XYZ file of C-alpha atoms in Angstrom:
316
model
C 0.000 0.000 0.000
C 1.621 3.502 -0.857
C 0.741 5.705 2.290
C 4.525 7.412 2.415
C 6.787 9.473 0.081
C 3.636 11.270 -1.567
C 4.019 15.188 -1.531
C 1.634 15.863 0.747
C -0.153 19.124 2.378
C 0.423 20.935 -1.296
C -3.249 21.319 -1.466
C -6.027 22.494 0.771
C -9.266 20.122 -0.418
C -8.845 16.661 -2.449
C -12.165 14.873 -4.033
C -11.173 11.256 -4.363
C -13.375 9.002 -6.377
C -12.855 4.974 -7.376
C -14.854 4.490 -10.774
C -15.067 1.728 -12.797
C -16.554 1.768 -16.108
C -17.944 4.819 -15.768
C -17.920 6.353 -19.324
C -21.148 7.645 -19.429
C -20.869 9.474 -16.363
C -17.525 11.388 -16.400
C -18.868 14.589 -18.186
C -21.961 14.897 -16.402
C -19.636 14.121 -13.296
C -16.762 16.780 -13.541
C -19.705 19.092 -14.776
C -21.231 18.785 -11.353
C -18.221 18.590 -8.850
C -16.187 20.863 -10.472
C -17.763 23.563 -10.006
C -18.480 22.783 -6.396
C -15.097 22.234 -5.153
C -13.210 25.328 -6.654
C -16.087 26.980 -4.776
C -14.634 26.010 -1.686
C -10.935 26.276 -1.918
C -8.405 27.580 -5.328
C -6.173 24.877 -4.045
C -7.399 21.826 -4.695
C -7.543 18.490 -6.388
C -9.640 15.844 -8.129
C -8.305 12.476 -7.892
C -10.238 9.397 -10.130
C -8.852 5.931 -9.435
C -9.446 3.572 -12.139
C -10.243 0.253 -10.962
C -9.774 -2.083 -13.866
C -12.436 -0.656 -16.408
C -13.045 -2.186 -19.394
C -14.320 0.567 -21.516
C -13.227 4.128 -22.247
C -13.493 5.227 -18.808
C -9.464 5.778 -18.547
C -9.502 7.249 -22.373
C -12.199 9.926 -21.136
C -10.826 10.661 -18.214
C -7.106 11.786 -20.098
C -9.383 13.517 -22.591
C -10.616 15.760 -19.065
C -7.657 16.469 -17.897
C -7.010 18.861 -21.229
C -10.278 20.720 -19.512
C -9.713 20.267 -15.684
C -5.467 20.364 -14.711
C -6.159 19.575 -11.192
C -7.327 16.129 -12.459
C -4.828 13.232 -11.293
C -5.553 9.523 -12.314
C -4.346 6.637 -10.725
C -4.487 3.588 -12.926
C -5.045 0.085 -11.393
C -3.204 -2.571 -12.697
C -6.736 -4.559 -12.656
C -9.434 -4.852 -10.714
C -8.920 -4.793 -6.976
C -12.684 -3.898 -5.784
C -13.698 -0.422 -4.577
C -12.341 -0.699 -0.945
C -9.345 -0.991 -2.316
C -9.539 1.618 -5.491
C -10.368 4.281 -2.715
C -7.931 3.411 -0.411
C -5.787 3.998 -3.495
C -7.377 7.325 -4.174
C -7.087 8.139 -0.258
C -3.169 7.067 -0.378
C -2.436 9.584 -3.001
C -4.472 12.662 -1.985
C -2.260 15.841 -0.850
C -5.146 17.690 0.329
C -5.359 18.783 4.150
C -9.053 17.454 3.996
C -10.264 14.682 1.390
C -13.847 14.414 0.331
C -14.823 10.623 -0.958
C -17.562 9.883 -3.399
C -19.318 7.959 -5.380
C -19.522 8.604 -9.787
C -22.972 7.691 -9.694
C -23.842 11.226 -8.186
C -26.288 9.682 -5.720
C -24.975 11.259 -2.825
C -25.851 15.468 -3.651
C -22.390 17.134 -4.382
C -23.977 20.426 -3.450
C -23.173 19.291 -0.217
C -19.371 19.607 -0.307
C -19.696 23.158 0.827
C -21.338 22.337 3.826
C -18.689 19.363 4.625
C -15.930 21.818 3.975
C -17.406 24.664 6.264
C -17.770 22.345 9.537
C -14.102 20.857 9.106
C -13.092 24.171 8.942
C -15.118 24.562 12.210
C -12.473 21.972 13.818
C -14.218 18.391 12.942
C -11.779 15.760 11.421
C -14.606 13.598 10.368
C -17.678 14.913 8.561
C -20.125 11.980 7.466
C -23.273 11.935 5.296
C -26.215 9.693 6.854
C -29.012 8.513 4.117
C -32.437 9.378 5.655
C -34.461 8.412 1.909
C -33.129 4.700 0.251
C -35.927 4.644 -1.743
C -34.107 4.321 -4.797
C -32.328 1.391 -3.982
C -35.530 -0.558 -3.682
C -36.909 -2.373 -0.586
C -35.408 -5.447 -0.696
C -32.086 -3.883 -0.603
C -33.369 -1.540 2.230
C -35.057 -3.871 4.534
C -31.405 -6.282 3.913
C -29.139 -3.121 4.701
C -31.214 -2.428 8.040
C -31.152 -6.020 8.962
C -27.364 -5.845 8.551
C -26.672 -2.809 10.558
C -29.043 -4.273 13.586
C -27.142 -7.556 13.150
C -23.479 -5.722 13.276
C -24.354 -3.303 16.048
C -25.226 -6.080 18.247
C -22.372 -8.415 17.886
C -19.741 -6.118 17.314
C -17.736 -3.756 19.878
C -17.801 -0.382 16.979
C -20.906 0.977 16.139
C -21.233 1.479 12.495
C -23.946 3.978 11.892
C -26.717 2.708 10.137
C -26.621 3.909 6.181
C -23.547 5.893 6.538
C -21.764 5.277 3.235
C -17.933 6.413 1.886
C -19.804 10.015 1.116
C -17.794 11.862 4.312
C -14.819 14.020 4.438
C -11.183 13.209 6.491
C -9.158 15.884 7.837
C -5.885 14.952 7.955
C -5.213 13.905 11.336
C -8.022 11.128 10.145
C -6.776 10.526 6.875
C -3.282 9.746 8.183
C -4.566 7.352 10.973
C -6.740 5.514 8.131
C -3.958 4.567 5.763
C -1.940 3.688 9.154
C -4.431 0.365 9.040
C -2.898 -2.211 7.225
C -5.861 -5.114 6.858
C -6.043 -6.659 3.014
C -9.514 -6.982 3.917
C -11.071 -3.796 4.018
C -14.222 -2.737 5.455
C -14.019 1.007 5.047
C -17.585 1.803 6.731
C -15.837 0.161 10.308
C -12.761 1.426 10.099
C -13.529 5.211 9.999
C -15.976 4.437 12.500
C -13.018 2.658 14.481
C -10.765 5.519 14.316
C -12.705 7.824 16.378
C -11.705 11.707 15.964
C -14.394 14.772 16.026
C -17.288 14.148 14.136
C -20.354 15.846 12.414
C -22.666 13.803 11.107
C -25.309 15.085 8.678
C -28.477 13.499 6.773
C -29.421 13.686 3.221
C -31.484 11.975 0.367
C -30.285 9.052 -1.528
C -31.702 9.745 -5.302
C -31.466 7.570 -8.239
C -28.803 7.045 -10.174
C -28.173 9.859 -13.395
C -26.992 7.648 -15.714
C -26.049 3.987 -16.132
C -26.794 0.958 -13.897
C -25.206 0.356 -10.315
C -22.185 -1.962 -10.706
C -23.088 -3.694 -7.126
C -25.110 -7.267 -7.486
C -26.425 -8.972 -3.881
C -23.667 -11.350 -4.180
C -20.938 -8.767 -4.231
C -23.544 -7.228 -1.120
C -23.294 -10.453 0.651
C -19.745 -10.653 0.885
C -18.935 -6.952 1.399
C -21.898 -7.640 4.555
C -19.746 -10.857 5.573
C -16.444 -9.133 5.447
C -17.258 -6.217 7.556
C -19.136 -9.348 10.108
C -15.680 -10.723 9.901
C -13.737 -7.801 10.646
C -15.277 -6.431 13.498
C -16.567 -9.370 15.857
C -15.847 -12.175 16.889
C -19.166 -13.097 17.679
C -19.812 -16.103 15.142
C -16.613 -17.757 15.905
C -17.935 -17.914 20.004
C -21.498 -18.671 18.979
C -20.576 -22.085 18.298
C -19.233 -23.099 22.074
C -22.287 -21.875 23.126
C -24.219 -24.021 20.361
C -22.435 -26.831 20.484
C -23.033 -26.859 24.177
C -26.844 -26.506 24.037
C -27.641 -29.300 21.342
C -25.194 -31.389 23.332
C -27.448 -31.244 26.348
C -30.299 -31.652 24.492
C -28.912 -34.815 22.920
C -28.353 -36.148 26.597
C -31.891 -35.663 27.713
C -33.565 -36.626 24.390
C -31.023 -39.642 24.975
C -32.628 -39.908 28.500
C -35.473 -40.274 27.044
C -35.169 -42.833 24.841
C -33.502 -45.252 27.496
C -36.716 -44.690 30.222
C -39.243 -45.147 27.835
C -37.269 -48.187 26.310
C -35.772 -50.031 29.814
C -38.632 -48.668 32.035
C -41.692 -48.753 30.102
C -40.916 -50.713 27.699
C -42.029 -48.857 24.682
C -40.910 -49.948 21.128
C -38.826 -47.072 19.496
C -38.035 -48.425 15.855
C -36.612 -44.384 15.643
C -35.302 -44.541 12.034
C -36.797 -41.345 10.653
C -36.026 -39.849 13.679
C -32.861 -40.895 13.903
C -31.746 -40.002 10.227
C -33.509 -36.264 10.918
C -31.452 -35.887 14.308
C -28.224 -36.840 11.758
C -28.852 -35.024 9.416
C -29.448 -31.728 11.574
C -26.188 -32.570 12.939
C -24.274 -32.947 10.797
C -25.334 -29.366 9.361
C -24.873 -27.504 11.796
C -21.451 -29.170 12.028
C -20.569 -27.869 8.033
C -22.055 -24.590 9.261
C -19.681 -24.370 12.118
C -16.696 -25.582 9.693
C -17.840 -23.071 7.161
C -17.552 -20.044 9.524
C -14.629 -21.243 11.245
C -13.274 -21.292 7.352
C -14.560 -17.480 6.739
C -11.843 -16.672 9.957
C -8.909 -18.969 8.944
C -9.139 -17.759 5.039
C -8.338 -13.837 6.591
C -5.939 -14.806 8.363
C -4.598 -16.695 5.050
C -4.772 -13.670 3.074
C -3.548 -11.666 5.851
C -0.058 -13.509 6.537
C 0.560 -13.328 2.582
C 1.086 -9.805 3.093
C 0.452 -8.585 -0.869
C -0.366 -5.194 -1.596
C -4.018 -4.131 -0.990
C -3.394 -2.792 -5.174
C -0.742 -2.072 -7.678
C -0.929 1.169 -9.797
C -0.228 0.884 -13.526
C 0.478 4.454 -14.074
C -0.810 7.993 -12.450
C -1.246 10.667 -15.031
C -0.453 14.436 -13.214
């Protein structure tokens, strides 16, 4: 990860954004934040990390940088998923404060202003809160809410509920973010782990301008198990306690069996029964191997020790 040896503190704000495969999006983008951020501060810069796109998102975004000088790209080698594309970004912003978000222009950019003026107040953390997901549908609501109940109650830091990357780092923050060196990122806990002053402000989620989201419920279900992963412990411990309880269940359903069968003498032929109680077993058993799998696999990619992403090239 390249934290060190960037010129830092040459700029006042930086707007980092991952996007990949974003083509459509980059004029209406830069149109919209451009604007914005030159409002708040003449010293400034917008960084795009390219994360692996396929299409002419990294030929457009040269093309801008003709029209916008303050542009700086950093190129991904492939790939690496957008925890790690905005790490990226984060790594190589110079800016005293750095702005994150999204291309898809969900989050309002007329709210950079507002961001800037309360770090300038003294917060090193300001974070946008979504009080309206109606765009993302309900299923994906009523799974997101079910997540953040589940997380805040088996994990020691609270991740506010529908807080996304949309949230500024002053930075003191910044600094102490790209300090954490997990390959497995869950960016949501870990600005929520690193404490600092915070402001914390609500907005509207719209839909997206242009283009489909690039997120599917499988890539949801293992960003929701990673961040599960990262910050508790909880499923690993479950299973002593689990293990105990069907153990002494099995003893007095055993009990059972041998009074009715010694005592009173009552036939138990038990075969269905007997194959369900296996069966039941024995899957909670794979369940218990399959979690216990989730833990030993981080620490497996952990101990290799690669970089969280390589860079290709940065144009400046």
């Amino acid at each position: 990860m390249e934290t060190a040896n960037l010129e830092k503190r040459s700029v006042e704000l930086s707007l980092v954004c991952p996007m990949i495969n974003e083509e459509d999006m980059i004029q209406l983008f830069f149109a919209t934040v451009t604007p914005l951020i030159s409002e708040c501060s003449q010293s400034f810069e917008i960084i795009v990390v390219n994360d692996g796109s396929t299409d002419q998102t990294l030929a457009r975004l040269i093309l801008m940088r003709e029209q916008i000088p303050q542009l700086r790209i950093v190129d991904l080698s492939r790939n690496f998923g957008k925890e790690a594309a905005l790490t990226a970004g984060l790594a190589h912003a110079r800016g005293e404060a750095v702005i994150m978000i999204d291309a898809d222009l969900q989050d309002p950019p007329e709210l950079i202003p507002e961001m800037v003026a309360h770090w300038r107040e003294g917060f090193d953390v300001v974070t946008h809160v979504r009080t309206d997901r109606y765009a993302d549908g309900f299923f994906k609501r009523a799974t997101a809410n079910a997540f953040y109940r589940l997380i805040n109650k088996i994990s020691d830091t609270e991740i506010t509920p529908n807080a996304g990357d949309y949230r500024l780092l002053a930075r003191p923050a910044l600094d102490a973010f790209l300090s954490l060196e997990e390959r497995i990122r869950f960016n949501k806990g870990l600005f929520e782990w690193l404490g600092f002053r915070e402001m914390r402000l609500a907005h509207a989620r719209s839909d997206r301008a242009i283009g489909t989201t690039k997120w599917n419920y499988r890539k949801l279900f293992r960003f929701a198990v990673d961040g599960i992963t990262s910050f508790s412990s909880f499923p690993l411990k479950v299973w002593s306690w689990l293990g105990f309880s069907l153990a002494t269940g099995a003893f007095i359903y055993g009990a059972v069996i041998v009074i009715k069968t010694v005592i009173l003498g009552v036939d138990q032929p038990g075969y269905a029964s007997l194959m369900t109680v296996m069966l039941f077993f024995n899957g909670i058993t794979l369940v218990g191997i399959g979690m216990l799998g989730e833990y030993v696999s981080r620490i497996f990619v952990e101990t290799k020790r690669r970089p969280l992403y390589l860079v290709r090239k940065v144009y400046e």
